[in-house]
């Protein structure tokens, strides 16, 4: 019996792969899937798709932050402080999972040089393969999705337009010199949320 056809990602994006430092994932090496994109670009939706397609475990920054620090988080400074504590606590665990052969979808924003440097350390220390999925979605689309998501009330955090603007100022697209295997998702963003 033939295998069923592969499921397509829920996003209608033009996907471009360009390998920078090492080959893309192999079936014998655990893979760390990373996500880069502004707020409401579709990172968590893509994370779910990647986890399903590659039998990987999702580790969600938003979920962990909400459960551990939710009442402490009121503004961007609180996010930065709590996210740093979370990364420090999670690093040895994430490295151990990867070394044990577990593929992970790290649903943490790979949006700054500093955050990607931390992720690069996870890759180097664990020896895992990796893919950095970059969702290149226009700000207007992200803001529309953010507002809709906030109205639905089903996300761990409800960022305001002002917080979106503040956080977006720090966004740095991935660069070839960083040495990541980038999978760029561009074009019609479709129904990612």
PDB file of C-alpha atoms in Angstrom:
ATOM      1  CA  UNK A   1       0.000   0.000   0.000  1.00  0.00           C
ATOM      2  CA  UNK A   2       1.380   3.394  -0.958  1.00  0.00           C
ATOM      3  CA  UNK A   3       2.053   5.988   1.681  1.00  0.00           C
ATOM      4  CA  UNK A   4      -0.615   8.698   1.893  1.00  0.00           C
ATOM      5  CA  UNK A   5       0.371  11.986   0.294  1.00  0.00           C
ATOM      6  CA  UNK A   6       2.272  14.351   2.550  1.00  0.00           C
ATOM      7  CA  UNK A   7       0.149  17.002   4.251  1.00  0.00           C
ATOM      8  CA  UNK A   8       0.783  20.515   3.112  1.00  0.00           C
ATOM      9  CA  UNK A   9       1.526  23.253   5.571  1.00  0.00           C
ATOM     10  CA  UNK A  10      -1.481  25.456   6.328  1.00  0.00           C
ATOM     11  CA  UNK A  11       0.405  28.496   5.043  1.00  0.00           C
ATOM     12  CA  UNK A  12       0.453  29.430   1.375  1.00  0.00           C
ATOM     13  CA  UNK A  13       3.955  30.827   1.278  1.00  0.00           C
ATOM     14  CA  UNK A  14       6.684  30.702  -1.294  1.00  0.00           C
ATOM     15  CA  UNK A  15       9.352  28.687   0.462  1.00  0.00           C
ATOM     16  CA  UNK A  16      13.017  29.120  -0.364  1.00  0.00           C
ATOM     17  CA  UNK A  17      15.682  26.956   1.253  1.00  0.00           C
ATOM     18  CA  UNK A  18      19.271  28.020   1.425  1.00  0.00           C
ATOM     19  CA  UNK A  19      21.782  26.045   3.455  1.00  0.00           C
ATOM     20  CA  UNK A  20      24.492  28.075   5.078  1.00  0.00           C
ATOM     21  CA  UNK A  21      26.697  25.995   7.353  1.00  0.00           C
ATOM     22  CA  UNK A  22      25.763  22.321   7.293  1.00  0.00           C
ATOM     23  CA  UNK A  23      23.382  20.028   5.491  1.00  0.00           C
ATOM     24  CA  UNK A  24      19.697  20.154   6.300  1.00  0.00           C
ATOM     25  CA  UNK A  25      18.292  17.545   8.630  1.00  0.00           C
ATOM     26  CA  UNK A  26      18.904  13.866   8.028  1.00  0.00           C
ATOM     27  CA  UNK A  27      16.737  11.023   9.288  1.00  0.00           C
ATOM     28  CA  UNK A  28      19.494   9.862  11.691  1.00  0.00           C
ATOM     29  CA  UNK A  29      20.303  13.169  13.368  1.00  0.00           C
ATOM     30  CA  UNK A  30      17.948  15.028  15.703  1.00  0.00           C
ATOM     31  CA  UNK A  31      16.940  18.388  14.315  1.00  0.00           C
ATOM     32  CA  UNK A  32      16.337  21.680  16.069  1.00  0.00           C
ATOM     33  CA  UNK A  33      13.697  23.641  14.143  1.00  0.00           C
ATOM     34  CA  UNK A  34      13.892  27.380  14.820  1.00  0.00           C
ATOM     35  CA  UNK A  35      11.379  30.117  14.007  1.00  0.00           C
ATOM     36  CA  UNK A  36      12.036  33.715  13.012  1.00  0.00           C
ATOM     37  CA  UNK A  37       9.202  36.157  12.411  1.00  0.00           C
ATOM     38  CA  UNK A  38       7.491  39.126  13.938  1.00  0.00           C
ATOM     39  CA  UNK A  39       4.599  38.867  16.375  1.00  0.00           C
ATOM     40  CA  UNK A  40       1.635  37.109  14.685  1.00  0.00           C
ATOM     41  CA  UNK A  41       3.686  36.163  11.607  1.00  0.00           C
ATOM     42  CA  UNK A  42       2.576  32.542  11.990  1.00  0.00           C
ATOM     43  CA  UNK A  43       5.428  31.045  14.014  1.00  0.00           C
ATOM     44  CA  UNK A  44       3.284  28.906  16.318  1.00  0.00           C
ATOM     45  CA  UNK A  45       1.145  27.684  13.434  1.00  0.00           C
ATOM     46  CA  UNK A  46       4.269  26.691  11.529  1.00  0.00           C
ATOM     47  CA  UNK A  47       5.683  25.116  14.716  1.00  0.00           C
ATOM     48  CA  UNK A  48       2.663  22.814  14.915  1.00  0.00           C
ATOM     49  CA  UNK A  49       3.065  21.858  11.261  1.00  0.00           C
ATOM     50  CA  UNK A  50       6.786  21.141  11.643  1.00  0.00           C
ATOM     51  CA  UNK A  51       6.200  19.057  14.776  1.00  0.00           C
ATOM     52  CA  UNK A  52       3.542  17.005  13.010  1.00  0.00           C
ATOM     53  CA  UNK A  53       5.555  16.520   9.815  1.00  0.00           C
ATOM     54  CA  UNK A  54       8.843  15.653  11.546  1.00  0.00           C
ATOM     55  CA  UNK A  55       7.612  13.900  14.693  1.00  0.00           C
ATOM     56  CA  UNK A  56       9.252  16.597  16.797  1.00  0.00           C
ATOM     57  CA  UNK A  57       8.367  18.021  20.206  1.00  0.00           C
ATOM     58  CA  UNK A  58       7.326  21.677  20.429  1.00  0.00           C
ATOM     59  CA  UNK A  59       8.880  23.772  23.186  1.00  0.00           C
ATOM     60  CA  UNK A  60       6.884  27.016  23.331  1.00  0.00           C
ATOM     61  CA  UNK A  61       8.345  30.108  24.964  1.00  0.00           C
ATOM     62  CA  UNK A  62       4.893  31.695  25.282  1.00  0.00           C
ATOM     63  CA  UNK A  63       3.441  28.645  27.040  1.00  0.00           C
ATOM     64  CA  UNK A  64       6.338  28.378  29.502  1.00  0.00           C
ATOM     65  CA  UNK A  65       6.442  32.125  30.196  1.00  0.00           C
ATOM     66  CA  UNK A  66       2.682  32.271  30.782  1.00  0.00           C
ATOM     67  CA  UNK A  67       2.755  29.407  33.246  1.00  0.00           C
ATOM     68  CA  UNK A  68       5.921  30.365  35.109  1.00  0.00           C
ATOM     69  CA  UNK A  69       5.866  34.158  35.047  1.00  0.00           C
ATOM     70  CA  UNK A  70       2.434  35.227  33.771  1.00  0.00           C
ATOM     71  CA  UNK A  71       1.502  37.469  36.723  1.00  0.00           C
ATOM     72  CA  UNK A  72       4.967  39.105  36.616  1.00  0.00           C
ATOM     73  CA  UNK A  73       4.800  40.072  32.953  1.00  0.00           C
ATOM     74  CA  UNK A  74       3.286  43.479  32.242  1.00  0.00           C
ATOM     75  CA  UNK A  75       5.560  45.075  29.653  1.00  0.00           C
ATOM     76  CA  UNK A  76       8.430  44.397  27.259  1.00  0.00           C
ATOM     77  CA  UNK A  77      11.060  44.817  29.999  1.00  0.00           C
ATOM     78  CA  UNK A  78       9.329  42.079  32.018  1.00  0.00           C
ATOM     79  CA  UNK A  79       9.319  39.834  28.943  1.00  0.00           C
ATOM     80  CA  UNK A  80      13.050  40.360  28.390  1.00  0.00           C
ATOM     81  CA  UNK A  81      13.834  39.596  32.041  1.00  0.00           C
ATOM     82  CA  UNK A  82      11.633  36.495  32.241  1.00  0.00           C
ATOM     83  CA  UNK A  83      12.668  35.156  28.822  1.00  0.00           C
ATOM     84  CA  UNK A  84      16.331  35.345  29.866  1.00  0.00           C
ATOM     85  CA  UNK A  85      15.575  33.364  33.036  1.00  0.00           C
ATOM     86  CA  UNK A  86      13.649  30.775  31.028  1.00  0.00           C
ATOM     87  CA  UNK A  87      16.456  30.324  28.485  1.00  0.00           C
ATOM     88  CA  UNK A  88      19.007  29.916  31.263  1.00  0.00           C
ATOM     89  CA  UNK A  89      16.885  27.248  32.948  1.00  0.00           C
ATOM     90  CA  UNK A  90      15.954  25.408  29.738  1.00  0.00           C
ATOM     91  CA  UNK A  91      19.375  25.317  28.037  1.00  0.00           C
ATOM     92  CA  UNK A  92      20.754  22.135  29.662  1.00  0.00           C
ATOM     93  CA  UNK A  93      17.420  20.340  29.240  1.00  0.00           C
ATOM     94  CA  UNK A  94      17.103  21.266  25.551  1.00  0.00           C
ATOM     95  CA  UNK A  95      20.693  20.192  24.892  1.00  0.00           C
ATOM     96  CA  UNK A  96      20.094  16.872  26.682  1.00  0.00           C
ATOM     97  CA  UNK A  97      16.944  16.172  24.659  1.00  0.00           C
ATOM     98  CA  UNK A  98      18.761  16.857  21.397  1.00  0.00           C
ATOM     99  CA  UNK A  99      21.750  14.712  22.423  1.00  0.00           C
ATOM    100  CA  UNK A 100      19.273  11.929  23.282  1.00  0.00           C
ATOM    101  CA  UNK A 101      17.977  12.031  19.712  1.00  0.00           C
ATOM    102  CA  UNK A 102      14.759  14.020  20.219  1.00  0.00           C
ATOM    103  CA  UNK A 103      13.987  16.535  17.477  1.00  0.00           C
ATOM    104  CA  UNK A 104      12.590  19.811  18.800  1.00  0.00           C
ATOM    105  CA  UNK A 105      10.621  22.714  17.388  1.00  0.00           C
ATOM    106  CA  UNK A 106      11.817  25.648  19.443  1.00  0.00           C
ATOM    107  CA  UNK A 107       8.895  28.086  19.335  1.00  0.00           C
ATOM    108  CA  UNK A 108      11.018  30.918  20.696  1.00  0.00           C
ATOM    109  CA  UNK A 109      11.466  33.991  18.470  1.00  0.00           C
ATOM    110  CA  UNK A 110      14.790  33.823  16.616  1.00  0.00           C
ATOM    111  CA  UNK A 111      14.395  37.525  15.912  1.00  0.00           C
ATOM    112  CA  UNK A 112      17.598  39.095  17.216  1.00  0.00           C
ATOM    113  CA  UNK A 113      21.291  38.369  16.890  1.00  0.00           C
ATOM    114  CA  UNK A 114      21.409  37.616  20.622  1.00  0.00           C
ATOM    115  CA  UNK A 115      18.552  35.095  20.531  1.00  0.00           C
ATOM    116  CA  UNK A 116      20.033  33.372  17.491  1.00  0.00           C
ATOM    117  CA  UNK A 117      23.456  33.230  19.182  1.00  0.00           C
ATOM    118  CA  UNK A 118      21.827  31.336  22.067  1.00  0.00           C
ATOM    119  CA  UNK A 119      20.172  28.980  19.588  1.00  0.00           C
ATOM    120  CA  UNK A 120      23.480  28.486  17.767  1.00  0.00           C
ATOM    121  CA  UNK A 121      25.000  27.394  21.088  1.00  0.00           C
ATOM    122  CA  UNK A 122      22.254  24.767  21.472  1.00  0.00           C
ATOM    123  CA  UNK A 123      23.077  23.444  17.999  1.00  0.00           C
ATOM    124  CA  UNK A 124      26.834  23.421  18.541  1.00  0.00           C
ATOM    125  CA  UNK A 125      26.696  21.879  22.015  1.00  0.00           C
ATOM    126  CA  UNK A 126      24.190  19.166  21.084  1.00  0.00           C
ATOM    127  CA  UNK A 127      25.487  18.335  17.606  1.00  0.00           C
ATOM    128  CA  UNK A 128      21.935  18.540  16.236  1.00  0.00           C
ATOM    129  CA  UNK A 129      21.036  19.427  12.683  1.00  0.00           C
ATOM    130  CA  UNK A 130      18.923  22.551  12.347  1.00  0.00           C
ATOM    131  CA  UNK A 131      16.577  24.574  10.193  1.00  0.00           C
ATOM    132  CA  UNK A 132      15.813  28.242  10.818  1.00  0.00           C
ATOM    133  CA  UNK A 133      12.362  28.979   9.371  1.00  0.00           C
ATOM    134  CA  UNK A 134      12.036  32.672   8.570  1.00  0.00           C
ATOM    135  CA  UNK A 135       8.468  33.931   8.105  1.00  0.00           C
ATOM    136  CA  UNK A 136       8.851  37.131   6.109  1.00  0.00           C
ATOM    137  CA  UNK A 137       5.362  38.588   6.595  1.00  0.00           C
ATOM    138  CA  UNK A 138       4.494  42.302   6.178  1.00  0.00           C
ATOM    139  CA  UNK A 139       3.858  44.322   9.346  1.00  0.00           C
ATOM    140  CA  UNK A 140       0.316  45.185   8.233  1.00  0.00           C
ATOM    141  CA  UNK A 141      -0.585  41.493   7.988  1.00  0.00           C
ATOM    142  CA  UNK A 142       0.985  40.741  11.371  1.00  0.00           C
ATOM    143  CA  UNK A 143      -0.892  43.621  13.013  1.00  0.00           C
ATOM    144  CA  UNK A 144      -4.212  42.518  11.527  1.00  0.00           C
ATOM    145  CA  UNK A 145      -3.632  38.987  12.802  1.00  0.00           C
ATOM    146  CA  UNK A 146      -2.526  40.275  16.204  1.00  0.00           C
ATOM    147  CA  UNK A 147      -5.713  42.303  16.596  1.00  0.00           C
ATOM    148  CA  UNK A 148      -7.863  39.328  15.545  1.00  0.00           C
ATOM    149  CA  UNK A 149      -5.951  37.030  17.906  1.00  0.00           C
ATOM    150  CA  UNK A 150      -6.401  39.486  20.775  1.00  0.00           C
ATOM    151  CA  UNK A 151     -10.157  39.626  20.137  1.00  0.00           C
ATOM    152  CA  UNK A 152     -10.356  35.826  20.208  1.00  0.00           C
ATOM    153  CA  UNK A 153      -8.528  35.747  23.539  1.00  0.00           C
ATOM    154  CA  UNK A 154      -6.997  32.312  22.944  1.00  0.00           C
ATOM    155  CA  UNK A 155      -3.311  33.304  23.036  1.00  0.00           C
ATOM    156  CA  UNK A 156      -1.155  33.363  26.164  1.00  0.00           C
ATOM    157  CA  UNK A 157      -0.290  37.039  25.637  1.00  0.00           C
ATOM    158  CA  UNK A 158      -2.212  39.921  24.065  1.00  0.00           C
ATOM    159  CA  UNK A 159       0.392  42.349  22.748  1.00  0.00           C
ATOM    160  CA  UNK A 160      -0.807  45.850  21.927  1.00  0.00           C
ATOM    161  CA  UNK A 161      -0.032  47.727  18.712  1.00  0.00           C
ATOM    162  CA  UNK A 162       2.481  49.804  20.690  1.00  0.00           C
ATOM    163  CA  UNK A 163       4.199  46.664  22.010  1.00  0.00           C
ATOM    164  CA  UNK A 164       4.281  45.239  18.474  1.00  0.00           C
ATOM    165  CA  UNK A 165       6.031  48.410  17.285  1.00  0.00           C
ATOM    166  CA  UNK A 166       8.434  48.400  20.238  1.00  0.00           C
ATOM    167  CA  UNK A 167       9.419  44.752  19.768  1.00  0.00           C
ATOM    168  CA  UNK A 168       9.591  45.019  15.966  1.00  0.00           C
ATOM    169  CA  UNK A 169      12.287  47.698  16.291  1.00  0.00           C
ATOM    170  CA  UNK A 170      14.629  44.971  17.546  1.00  0.00           C
ATOM    171  CA  UNK A 171      13.853  42.523  14.721  1.00  0.00           C
ATOM    172  CA  UNK A 172      16.914  41.553  12.651  1.00  0.00           C
ATOM    173  CA  UNK A 173      16.378  39.207   9.678  1.00  0.00           C
ATOM    174  CA  UNK A 174      18.755  36.243   9.507  1.00  0.00           C
ATOM    175  CA  UNK A 175      22.002  36.803   7.629  1.00  0.00           C
ATOM    176  CA  UNK A 176      24.143  34.234   5.816  1.00  0.00           C
ATOM    177  CA  UNK A 177      27.138  35.126   7.981  1.00  0.00           C
ATOM    178  CA  UNK A 178      25.356  33.767  11.060  1.00  0.00           C
ATOM    179  CA  UNK A 179      25.738  30.248   9.646  1.00  0.00           C
ATOM    180  CA  UNK A 180      22.160  28.973   9.833  1.00  0.00           C
ATOM    181  CA  UNK A 181      20.324  26.704   7.406  1.00  0.00           C
ATOM    182  CA  UNK A 182      17.517  29.128   6.571  1.00  0.00           C
ATOM    183  CA  UNK A 183      14.163  28.143   5.119  1.00  0.00           C
ATOM    184  CA  UNK A 184      12.589  31.428   4.030  1.00  0.00           C
ATOM    185  CA  UNK A 185       8.800  31.606   3.764  1.00  0.00           C
ATOM    186  CA  UNK A 186       7.816  34.571   1.611  1.00  0.00           C
ATOM    187  CA  UNK A 187       4.874  35.679  -0.486  1.00  0.00           C
ATOM    188  CA  UNK A 188       1.170  35.331   0.185  1.00  0.00           C
ATOM    189  CA  UNK A 189       1.025  34.583   3.904  1.00  0.00           C
ATOM    190  CA  UNK A 190      -2.267  32.731   3.505  1.00  0.00           C
ATOM    191  CA  UNK A 191      -3.934  31.662   6.706  1.00  0.00           C
ATOM    192  CA  UNK A 192      -1.019  31.415   9.132  1.00  0.00           C
ATOM    193  CA  UNK A 193      -1.786  32.956  12.499  1.00  0.00           C
TER     194      UNK A 193
END
